[in-house]
XYZ file of C-alpha atoms in Angstrom:
533
model
C 14.657 -2.125 24.155
C 12.751 -5.382 23.734
C 11.256 -5.786 20.294
C 7.462 -6.354 20.205
C 6.251 -9.913 19.631
C 5.354 -10.893 16.104
C 1.814 -12.040 15.303
C 1.554 -15.807 15.568
C -1.353 -18.088 14.723
C -2.092 -21.434 16.382
C -1.169 -24.150 13.863
C -3.234 -26.892 15.518
C -6.548 -25.228 14.680
C -8.435 -25.786 11.394
C -8.242 -22.130 10.291
C -5.269 -19.803 10.174
C -5.255 -15.999 10.413
C -2.559 -14.621 8.125
C -1.424 -10.995 7.544
C -2.789 -9.419 4.398
C -2.097 -5.678 4.510
C -1.578 -2.739 6.863
C -3.570 0.266 5.703
C -1.685 3.574 5.331
C -2.159 6.173 8.057
C -0.887 9.759 8.175
C -0.301 9.441 11.921
C 0.118 6.706 14.505
C -2.150 7.982 17.248
C -4.527 5.511 18.872
C -7.210 4.084 16.584
C -10.409 3.351 18.449
C -12.929 1.863 16.086
C -13.285 0.745 12.454
C -16.524 0.260 10.516
C -16.798 -1.107 6.952
C -19.647 0.281 4.880
C -22.689 -2.022 5.254
C -23.161 -2.059 1.487
C -20.544 -4.584 0.252
C -20.357 -2.837 -3.129
C -18.942 0.244 -1.405
C -15.479 -0.895 -0.247
C -14.888 1.880 2.280
C -13.695 1.590 5.875
C -14.074 4.393 8.435
C -11.673 4.488 11.384
C -12.033 6.869 14.333
C -8.825 8.044 15.972
C -7.574 9.901 19.026
C -6.240 12.791 16.914
C -9.860 13.977 16.305
C -10.011 12.638 12.753
C -11.763 9.834 10.900
C -9.756 8.003 8.258
C -11.607 6.636 5.221
C -9.790 3.812 3.409
C -10.628 2.136 0.119
C -10.355 -1.572 0.937
C -9.823 -2.595 -2.690
C -7.038 -0.222 -3.571
C -5.887 -0.237 0.072
C -5.287 3.477 -0.132
C -6.387 6.351 2.054
C -9.531 7.624 0.345
C -10.117 10.751 2.454
C -9.812 12.204 5.949
C -12.616 13.741 7.999
C -11.437 16.454 10.343
C -12.396 19.749 11.927
C -15.692 18.802 13.543
C -14.680 17.481 16.964
C -12.537 18.983 19.713
C -11.448 15.684 21.281
C -10.873 12.049 20.265
C -13.403 10.473 17.911
C -14.397 7.282 19.719
C -16.887 5.671 17.346
C -18.332 5.941 13.843
C -21.195 4.328 11.935
C -22.191 4.395 8.265
C -25.777 5.224 7.468
C -27.391 2.317 5.555
C -27.851 3.069 1.858
C -30.954 0.966 1.244
C -33.828 2.156 3.355
C -37.381 0.817 3.602
C -40.361 3.143 3.734
C -41.350 4.408 7.184
C -44.987 3.724 6.437
C -44.874 0.459 4.516
C -41.946 -1.678 3.500
C -43.990 -2.951 0.555
C -44.435 0.503 -0.964
C -43.871 -0.299 -4.633
C -43.214 3.278 -5.718
C -40.441 3.752 -3.185
C -38.945 0.358 -3.990
C -38.879 1.227 -7.685
C -37.363 4.633 -6.956
C -34.635 2.958 -4.914
C -33.971 0.512 -7.733
C -33.687 3.346 -10.290
C -31.188 5.159 -8.091
C -29.177 2.072 -7.217
C -26.071 3.248 -9.062
C -25.759 6.412 -7.006
C -25.813 6.484 -3.212
C -24.823 9.216 -0.752
C -22.122 8.605 1.813
C -23.319 9.625 5.277
C -21.360 8.882 8.425
C -22.126 9.441 12.119
C -19.334 10.039 14.627
C -19.240 10.086 18.417
C -16.569 11.999 20.297
C -15.121 12.441 23.757
C -16.218 16.092 23.416
C -19.770 14.816 24.207
C -21.109 15.527 20.711
C -22.138 13.386 17.764
C -21.557 14.533 14.204
C -23.314 13.737 10.940
C -21.050 13.937 7.891
C -21.976 13.825 4.216
C -19.555 13.366 1.338
C -20.031 16.314 -0.976
C -18.615 17.626 -4.239
C -19.212 20.906 -6.002
C -20.816 22.343 -2.892
C -23.721 20.067 -2.742
C -24.310 16.518 -1.455
C -23.369 14.668 -4.615
C -23.793 10.936 -4.410
C -20.992 8.442 -4.679
C -20.890 5.660 -7.230
C -21.267 2.165 -5.892
C -17.898 0.584 -6.420
C -18.070 -2.937 -7.708
C -14.619 -2.322 -9.147
C -13.312 -0.320 -6.221
C -13.351 3.043 -8.012
C -15.213 5.213 -5.523
C -15.763 8.864 -6.419
C -13.164 10.798 -4.502
C -10.508 8.148 -5.226
C -9.804 10.005 -8.456
C -7.148 9.699 -11.083
C -4.041 11.767 -10.440
C -4.691 14.111 -13.362
C -8.159 14.902 -11.979
C -7.071 15.226 -8.375
C -5.894 18.843 -8.478
C -8.966 19.947 -10.408
C -11.400 18.427 -7.892
C -9.370 19.027 -4.748
C -11.248 22.183 -3.747
C -14.672 20.729 -4.534
C -14.729 17.238 -3.097
C -14.737 16.435 0.572
C -16.715 15.719 3.683
C -19.263 18.246 4.865
C -20.055 18.541 8.581
C -23.824 18.456 8.245
C -25.214 18.373 11.787
C -23.789 18.566 15.310
C -25.892 16.668 17.867
C -25.526 18.029 21.385
C -27.118 16.852 24.626
C -24.863 14.338 26.349
C -23.035 15.562 29.452
C -19.911 13.478 28.931
C -17.908 11.419 26.439
C -19.856 9.582 23.737
C -18.656 5.992 23.527
C -20.718 4.505 20.683
C -23.038 5.500 17.829
C -25.222 3.231 15.703
C -27.846 3.632 12.956
C -30.923 1.469 12.895
C -31.678 -0.779 9.898
C -33.417 1.985 7.924
C -31.095 4.891 8.699
C -33.964 6.901 10.195
C -32.843 6.538 13.814
C -29.427 7.085 15.378
C -28.535 5.840 18.860
C -25.729 7.313 20.972
C -24.460 6.324 24.412
C -22.216 8.066 26.854
C -20.202 8.069 30.025
C -23.084 10.082 31.489
C -24.956 6.728 31.857
C -27.558 7.592 29.227
C -28.661 6.335 25.810
C -30.153 8.836 23.371
C -32.202 8.122 20.252
C -32.275 10.747 17.506
C -34.649 10.815 14.535
C -34.072 12.346 11.123
C -37.415 14.128 10.762
C -36.790 14.673 7.040
C -36.492 10.940 6.499
C -40.142 10.320 5.564
C -40.266 13.428 3.371
C -37.188 12.310 1.447
C -38.665 8.831 0.926
C -41.977 10.278 -0.304
C -40.140 12.648 -2.633
C -38.176 9.741 -4.073
C -41.396 7.864 -4.761
C -42.863 10.811 -6.657
C -39.737 11.860 -8.539
C -38.755 9.657 -11.496
C -35.097 10.456 -10.950
C -35.255 10.835 -7.182
C -32.983 9.178 -4.689
C -34.493 6.947 -2.039
C -31.839 8.187 0.344
C -32.849 11.852 0.018
C -30.794 14.774 -1.200
C -31.597 17.250 1.547
C -29.669 17.700 4.755
C -30.921 15.818 7.782
C -32.822 17.589 10.547
C -32.577 15.635 13.778
C -34.592 15.716 16.971
C -34.264 13.755 20.207
C -37.085 11.242 20.603
C -35.783 9.361 23.672
C -33.342 9.809 26.538
C -32.960 6.475 28.328
C -31.315 6.611 31.743
C -31.642 3.020 32.860
C -27.980 2.151 33.460
C -26.084 2.814 36.667
C -22.716 3.191 34.961
C -20.864 4.318 31.865
C -22.641 3.005 28.737
C -20.032 1.441 26.478
C -21.918 0.281 23.376
C -25.236 0.430 21.526
C -26.443 -1.883 18.748
C -29.662 -2.237 16.742
C -31.504 -5.442 15.908
C -30.985 -6.278 12.185
C -34.695 -6.682 11.331
C -36.591 -4.839 14.077
C -36.376 -1.433 15.717
C -35.006 -2.931 18.922
C -32.001 -1.339 20.607
C -29.562 -2.869 23.088
C -26.944 -1.194 25.269
C -23.981 -2.498 27.274
C -22.593 -0.866 30.374
C -20.000 -0.578 33.100
C -22.739 -1.796 35.467
C -22.251 -5.335 34.037
C -25.714 -5.311 32.425
C -27.221 -5.356 28.950
C -30.533 -3.570 28.440
C -33.063 -3.993 25.638
C -35.311 -1.125 24.494
C -38.377 -1.002 22.306
C -40.869 1.663 21.305
C -44.212 1.283 23.066
C -46.750 2.098 20.372
C -49.578 2.048 22.918
C -47.919 4.722 25.053
C -47.501 7.578 22.540
C -44.438 5.946 21.053
C -42.377 6.162 24.240
C -39.195 4.118 24.271
C -38.770 1.904 27.295
C -36.541 -0.841 28.634
C -38.211 -4.224 28.071
C -35.485 -6.550 29.329
C -32.298 -6.624 31.413
C -29.679 -9.283 30.627
C -27.580 -10.234 33.637
C -24.786 -12.779 33.761
C -21.529 -10.959 33.130
C -19.428 -10.308 36.216
C -17.723 -7.149 34.989
C -18.063 -4.331 32.439
C -19.821 -5.296 29.221
C -17.763 -3.671 26.477
C -19.529 -4.761 23.318
C -22.826 -6.166 22.054
C -23.524 -7.320 18.514
C -26.496 -9.033 16.895
C -26.319 -12.103 14.714
C -26.887 -10.905 11.126
C -30.217 -12.004 9.703
C -28.353 -13.555 6.749
C -26.054 -15.680 8.930
C -26.251 -19.452 8.212
C -27.257 -20.178 11.815
C -30.011 -17.539 12.071
C -33.156 -19.621 12.432
C -36.805 -19.164 13.275
C -36.042 -17.938 16.776
C -34.675 -14.693 15.398
C -31.151 -13.271 15.524
C -29.241 -13.890 18.732
C -27.095 -11.421 20.640
C -23.404 -11.751 21.508
C -21.712 -9.812 24.295
C -18.094 -9.289 25.338
C -16.950 -8.353 28.813
C -14.060 -7.451 31.075
C -14.808 -10.762 32.828
C -12.946 -12.335 29.863
C -16.037 -14.092 28.495
C -18.127 -13.959 25.331
C -21.779 -14.903 25.838
C -24.645 -15.687 23.485
C -28.227 -14.649 24.307
C -31.482 -15.689 22.663
C -34.874 -13.996 22.960
C -37.579 -16.401 24.060
C -40.793 -16.662 22.087
C -44.129 -16.017 23.782
C -44.637 -19.785 24.007
C -41.260 -20.236 25.707
C -41.900 -17.355 28.081
C -45.238 -18.848 29.152
C -43.590 -22.246 29.622
C -41.036 -20.665 31.942
C -43.803 -19.013 33.941
C -45.676 -22.304 34.268
C -42.501 -24.131 35.236
C -41.815 -21.575 37.955
C -45.353 -21.800 39.332
C -46.112 -18.308 38.204
C -49.881 -18.668 38.216
C -50.366 -18.854 34.453
C -53.930 -18.102 33.462
C -53.866 -20.980 30.976
C -54.931 -24.307 32.566
C -53.321 -26.334 29.786
C -49.808 -26.570 28.359
C -51.311 -25.876 24.933
C -51.666 -22.234 23.915
C -53.884 -21.318 21.010
C -52.472 -19.277 18.137
C -54.664 -16.341 19.130
C -53.461 -16.483 22.713
C -49.826 -16.803 21.628
C -50.182 -13.824 19.294
C -51.632 -11.791 22.150
C -48.793 -12.792 24.467
C -46.279 -11.929 21.749
C -47.897 -8.528 21.336
C -47.880 -7.965 25.068
C -44.270 -9.048 25.281
C -43.230 -6.472 22.705
C -45.200 -3.740 24.452
C -44.190 -4.849 27.940
C -41.332 -7.135 28.859
C -39.199 -9.637 26.960
C -37.295 -12.646 28.217
C -33.776 -13.318 26.977
C -31.965 -16.508 27.882
C -28.201 -16.938 28.149
C -27.746 -19.661 25.576
C -24.063 -20.343 26.177
C -20.639 -19.003 27.095
C -18.086 -19.379 24.313
C -14.894 -21.368 25.050
C -12.436 -19.473 27.243
C -9.842 -17.817 25.011
C -8.811 -14.462 26.478
C -6.516 -13.593 29.384
C -7.918 -10.116 29.951
C -10.893 -7.953 28.982
C -12.653 -8.633 25.674
C -13.297 -5.286 23.983
C -14.832 -6.079 20.621
C -16.885 -8.670 18.748
C -18.090 -9.174 15.191
C -20.590 -11.744 13.894
C -20.224 -12.756 10.259
C -23.262 -12.765 8.002
C -21.373 -14.891 5.487
C -20.161 -17.804 7.618
C -21.854 -17.313 10.976
C -18.462 -17.131 12.697
C -17.806 -14.854 15.661
C -14.486 -13.093 16.170
C -13.311 -11.461 19.405
C -10.369 -9.337 20.481
C -9.298 -7.179 23.368
C -6.801 -6.143 25.969
C -4.528 -9.168 25.483
C -4.023 -8.395 21.771
C -5.392 -11.797 20.825
C -7.810 -12.400 17.942
C -10.017 -15.487 18.269
C -12.460 -16.965 15.743
C -15.309 -19.258 16.864
C -17.699 -21.522 14.964
C -20.758 -23.477 16.019
C -19.929 -27.175 16.008
C -22.615 -28.309 13.556
C -21.698 -25.509 11.186
C -18.011 -26.395 11.467
C -18.676 -30.052 10.633
C -20.676 -29.101 7.559
C -18.074 -26.613 6.362
C -15.218 -29.081 6.850
C -17.238 -31.730 4.970
C -17.721 -29.351 2.058
C -21.429 -28.776 2.618
C -22.228 -25.215 1.637
C -25.996 -25.119 2.020
C -27.686 -25.896 5.304
C -30.832 -27.857 4.517
C -33.765 -28.234 6.837
C -35.472 -31.542 7.614
C -37.764 -31.145 4.617
C -34.888 -30.556 2.234
C -35.420 -26.801 2.085
C -32.673 -24.226 1.905
C -33.562 -22.189 4.994
C -30.931 -21.865 7.701
C -31.306 -23.930 10.852
C -31.094 -22.467 14.311
C -27.670 -22.543 15.886
C -26.728 -25.404 18.179
C -25.305 -23.187 20.908
C -22.158 -25.362 20.984
C -19.126 -23.380 19.845
C -15.479 -24.243 19.235
C -12.380 -22.155 18.592
C -11.242 -22.541 14.986
C -8.510 -19.875 14.764
C -6.404 -17.867 17.172
C -3.849 -15.136 16.563
C -1.486 -13.887 19.254
C -0.086 -10.353 19.445
C -2.011 -9.066 16.428
C -0.649 -5.561 17.063
C 2.525 -6.491 18.924
C 2.477 -5.286 22.534
C -0.509 -3.029 21.895
C -4.130 -3.635 22.839
C -6.595 -4.273 20.021
C -9.668 -2.064 20.343
C -11.836 -3.280 17.493
C -12.302 -6.196 15.121
C -14.720 -6.508 12.206
C -15.454 -8.685 9.173
C -15.433 -7.431 5.596
C -17.206 -9.539 3.001
C -16.792 -7.265 0.001
C -14.834 -7.971 -3.181
C -11.349 -9.169 -2.250
C -7.937 -9.190 -3.820
C -6.403 -6.667 -6.212
C -8.171 -7.531 -9.393
C -9.383 -4.011 -10.142
C -7.455 -1.702 -12.404
C -6.731 0.638 -9.512
C -5.637 -2.246 -7.328
C -3.131 -3.275 -9.984
C -1.357 0.056 -9.524
C -0.552 -0.957 -5.953
C 1.281 -4.150 -6.815
C 4.702 -4.282 -5.270
C 7.803 -4.886 -7.323
C 8.335 -8.525 -8.144
C 4.758 -9.597 -7.345
C 3.329 -12.120 -9.770
C 0.762 -10.331 -11.917
C -1.085 -13.615 -12.413
C -1.683 -14.157 -8.678
C -5.267 -14.722 -7.686
C -6.899 -13.337 -4.562
C -4.651 -13.418 -1.529
C -7.317 -14.859 0.758
C -9.663 -17.820 0.709
C -12.557 -16.308 2.665
C -13.725 -13.256 4.506
C -11.266 -10.624 5.582
C -10.727 -9.585 9.193
C -9.849 -5.997 10.097
C -8.272 -5.061 13.437
C -7.699 -1.628 14.952
C -5.219 -1.028 17.756
C -3.620 1.325 20.217
C -0.606 1.501 17.900
C -2.746 3.500 15.471
C -2.606 0.779 12.837
C -5.463 -0.781 10.904
C -4.593 -4.277 9.706
C -6.257 -6.619 7.225
C -6.075 -10.386 7.748
C -7.132 -13.346 5.636
C -8.621 -16.585 6.935
C -7.100 -19.736 5.455
C -8.037 -23.373 5.887
C -5.006 -25.025 7.510
C -4.598 -27.647 4.776
C -4.549 -24.938 2.118
C -2.062 -22.910 4.137
C 0.277 -25.898 4.304
C -0.130 -26.481 0.571
C 0.731 -22.841 -0.117
C 3.763 -23.204 2.122
C 4.938 -26.239 0.148
C 4.444 -24.384 -3.129
C 6.452 -21.483 -1.742
C 9.285 -23.798 -0.729
C 9.294 -25.410 -4.182
C 9.477 -21.966 -5.808
C 12.446 -21.024 -3.615
C 14.213 -24.278 -4.507
C 13.722 -23.547 -8.212
C 15.177 -20.070 -7.719
C 18.193 -21.552 -5.954
C 18.718 -24.056 -8.794
C 18.493 -21.262 -11.355
C 20.951 -19.186 -9.376
C 23.407 -22.063 -9.226
C 23.094 -22.460 -12.998
C 23.898 -18.782 -13.538
C 26.953 -19.013 -11.302
C 28.270 -21.994 -13.277
C 27.567 -20.622 -16.743
C 28.598 -17.062 -15.989
C 26.812 -13.954 -17.290
C 25.347 -14.261 -20.764
């Protein structure tokens, strides 16, 4: 039997992807999807698997925190953490709710959505003592449920995941689930060609209760009660992925029909959700869509962009046009614009912007990233820390991209991107991307189904992390990585953590390692000459 290839990283590129850790798993069935908690102070990773379970890992201790099981009858294809910081549904500037959230900042509930091939979506809440207890935010990696050994037996029967709600309605396998920015809305998509939007109708009541109650939780203690507010049947094929805009209630979906669709609630039509744009350009199935995080260095005034991955082996970047840009396109195409001049007043632009949100939107294909994959690209992630994009897929390859201007500034040691006036706001991306790291055979001969970034606290500096040190490891070692951590999930059932190193630093570490080995050899020779003491 031929042994599987070992992971190898391209040495000619400025960044190197190096193995960090393989997370423990009770089984080696296919792992479909991994999602780190969106709150970086909660170092938990959820992984959906083909054995109908969801594995929860603590990324600091690198231990299995808990296992969710018993709710689905077939493979769990996708999972999504509910955001823990939620704005008011009526006004994001509601001071009372903001203060209530601040008071409850040390305790947050863990709520997870799952989508299964059994055509159902599940809502899970971590509970202890029979009741929806919150979980401590874990700046030091000590999440409730990752208890000391002497407490484990005592709390074993009390702590665990509670199957809170089963959402039924799809006619076939659910492929993706995603919460919106507030955690009020959940989107699901399916092989039945539809996208559903569900609303937690207790959401507003929980927020109001938190504002009134001195000790209340902004997230709400009560169980969710969900209703379907939209069934969108715009696609002509299996819908592979759904994703929410990071700052607006705008939803996108990707499909087997090679198209990406954009949806928005029409407030003038009784709140009906409708498709406002169709993005065409891919020549095969679109497997994944992901928005540029609002905090990314390249996110400028044009708003977050969208990245898509396809079976046509390409990764594409899309940008929504402003009302001004849309009108310019119409004029350029001889579309009979009602404005006789190329100058649009602010009032007219605001009206066009409003109409665009209620009617149609124009998205432009900004660029196609450099060719890097031999086969279908399954998964993408866009970093909010560095602005990098990472892709992976059927060929088992992991590729990291950077925008050229951003890469030049990073390599020159410039950390803050300054605008022309010397301000600290991020500039819009250039649309010119380069490959900065590539890893072959990340999971041997197996396909890689998912890749994501984790920007939480790294290394093993916590007290619990110290318990995991292997024999002979230097207790004085600093963090093992120099930047964000990558996490990959594959058909081999493994979940792997990778560090990103600057090539020069990697070479320096290699030299230091060689020097240490030479010193050990010299010491060994000395012992052989002197004999045992």
